[in-house]
Amino acid sequence: RHYAKDSSQNKYITTPIFYVNAGPHIGHLYSAVLADAIVRYNNMLGHQTFFTTGTDEHGNKIKNAAATADLPNLEYCTRISQQFREMCDRFEVDYSRFIRTTEKQHCDAVYHFWKRLEERGHIYLGKYSGWYCVSDEAFLCNTELVEQRDSSGKVIKVSAESGNIVEWTEEENYKFRLSAFQNDLKYWLKDENTVRPALYHKTLSQWIDEGACLQDLSITRIRNKVPWAIPSPCDKSHSIYVWLDALVNYLTVLGYPNESYKELWPPTIQIIGKDILKFHGIYWPAFLIAAGLEPPKTLLCHAHWTIDHKKMSKSKGNVISPFEAASDYSEEGLRYFILREAIPQNDANYNSTKIVNILNSELADTLGNLVNRCVGKTVNPSKEFPNPARYWNVLQSQVADETRESLKSVGRKARKSYEEYNLHHVVDAVMNMLYCANKMVTYHEPWQLRKQVDNADSIKELKAVISLALESSRIGALILYPIIPRLSSSLLDFLNIPKENRTWANTAPEFFNNNSLKERHIEHNNLLLFKKIRSQ
Ligand code: MET
């Protein structure tokens, strides 16, 4: 890949790297497909993108999981990491680089980064006494804790956010002068685009204004307490705190400290879940500023998935595996549901009846049906895609007017929604356009028009119906491509749309394109349409 010198044309987009203490669930899939859709949208705009994901493999949480699985640590990590890679492959998450924090290249990058912090005077040897949460790999302050009774009735402290148990920890640690960065963080947050949606920008700004999580931060743990981690370069009796290790992955993947990383620095959009806003919105920019690097341009934060309105958790046994869900709804169906249902600022709910209804009514009955009605043997025996430039204005009806209006505006609406990361609005806009197109087909009854082969007006009208309907499906497929790349590509292949005509600019209707009045044809086979799911 070659990146433009004008770095505003280059887009560097990341997902979190996923802990390997367990295999992928629907929440991981959401982060990954959301990022992938944004990348594909940027590619359609003609930007150069670099898209990374991967796995986070150090710390006690991982070591404990490996012990439970009775496997050596690295072998265990490799196995689970492979499941995340498989998730990406199966769900068309088209990453440029998949990183594992156990790679040698990553360890070198972390060392270099550490040295920079040290040289610039931001690290000192200090004491930590406070609460540590192994499940979250987080140091928590009192305001982040609540008391609860465990099963034996004993009072315990847990993280207010995650509900995970914390343990008292007192040790000598290397510390990072986080407290010195309040003003830098405020400055970084001045731009509203720094954190999206606005709700999370507000939350983070409040934390920073109050100085809530801004005490100096331990960036090592005593090595014999946390042996499965990168050792500290300045003192081998310490391990590097897993979050410092993990965050540096975003530099490693660009080849840091090799100069080439500058072509893409800083990250354009970093997708994160709301549970890790503190790490990405406070620690990460502070580390970067301390090391003399620019912090990310935008953090795109999303909420979580509930399952039938309950929090997903291992103990409830309601964790949804993307692989199992895909066997019911297909990979593309699940991807569509997730991206069409989720709204970044609200928790989304996963419910099988709703999934079936949405997939059947939108992908099968609306998109699939529109195409099917215009390509069947009776209606369109010679497999034509009559040129929209020639037939655009032929149909005289209110539904045809509405369809044309809808086709003219859908690209603009969808673009605005993509820019705001509101993919559910993208889908709404496309579906409304496709509903219009279906109504238009129903009104003009192409199957009746076909019966009047001797009447030139009827044949003209028939061609116009087919043309407008297929033009609607072409534009729908293009706009939905970032969301359902496999189904969209299949449809665009079927419509014989050349690869170079699949950019965002091509989402405008072609009625004005008088240069090419050639008739087009559609393919005879190999159309992948969404198959209606029978109720289970
Ligand atoms: N492993 C973390 C998580 O899954 C994310 C790390 S991103 C640098 O929450």
Coordinates of N, CA and C and ligand atoms in Angstrom, one line a residue, residues 15-19 28 56 243 246-247 249-250 275-276 280, ligand 1:
T15 N -9.9 -1.5 16.0 CA -10.8 -2.1 17.0 C -10.0 -2.3 18.3
P16 N -10.6 -2.5 19.4 CA -9.8 -2.9 20.6 C -9.1 -4.3 20.2
I17 N -8.1 -4.6 20.9 CA -7.6 -6.0 20.8 C -8.3 -6.8 21.9
F18 N -8.7 -7.9 21.5 CA -9.6 -8.7 22.4 C -8.9 -9.6 23.4
Y19 N -9.3 -9.6 24.6 CA -8.7 -10.5 25.6 C -9.0 -12.0 25.2
H28 N -17.9 -8.7 20.9 CA -16.6 -8.5 20.1 C -16.9 -8.4 18.6
D56 N -5.3 -9.5 22.8 CA -4.6 -9.0 24.0 C -4.3 -10.2 24.9
W243 N -2.4 -2.9 30.5 CA -3.1 -1.9 29.7 C -2.0 -1.0 28.9
A246 N -1.1 -3.3 26.2 CA -2.1 -3.4 25.1 C -2.3 -2.2 24.3
L247 N -2.3 -1.0 24.9 CA -2.5 0.2 24.1 C -1.4 0.5 23.1
N249 N -0.2 -1.5 21.2 CA -0.5 -2.3 20.0 C -0.8 -1.4 18.8
Y250 N -1.5 -0.2 19.1 CA -1.9 0.6 18.0 C -0.7 1.3 17.3
D275 N -17.1 0.3 28.2 CA -16.4 -0.2 29.4 C -14.9 0.2 29.4
I276 N -14.3 0.5 28.2 CA -12.9 0.8 28.2 C -12.6 2.2 27.8
H280 N -8.9 4.3 27.1 CA -8.6 5.0 25.8 C -8.8 6.5 25.9
Ligands
MET1 N1 -8.3 -6.3 25.9 C1 -9.1 -5.2 26.2 C2 -10.6 -5.6 26.2 O1 -10.9 -6.6 25.6 C3 -9.0 -4.1 25.1 C4 -7.6 -3.6 24.9 S1 -7.5 -2.5 23.6 C5 -6.0 -1.8 23.7 O2 -11.3 -5.0 26.9

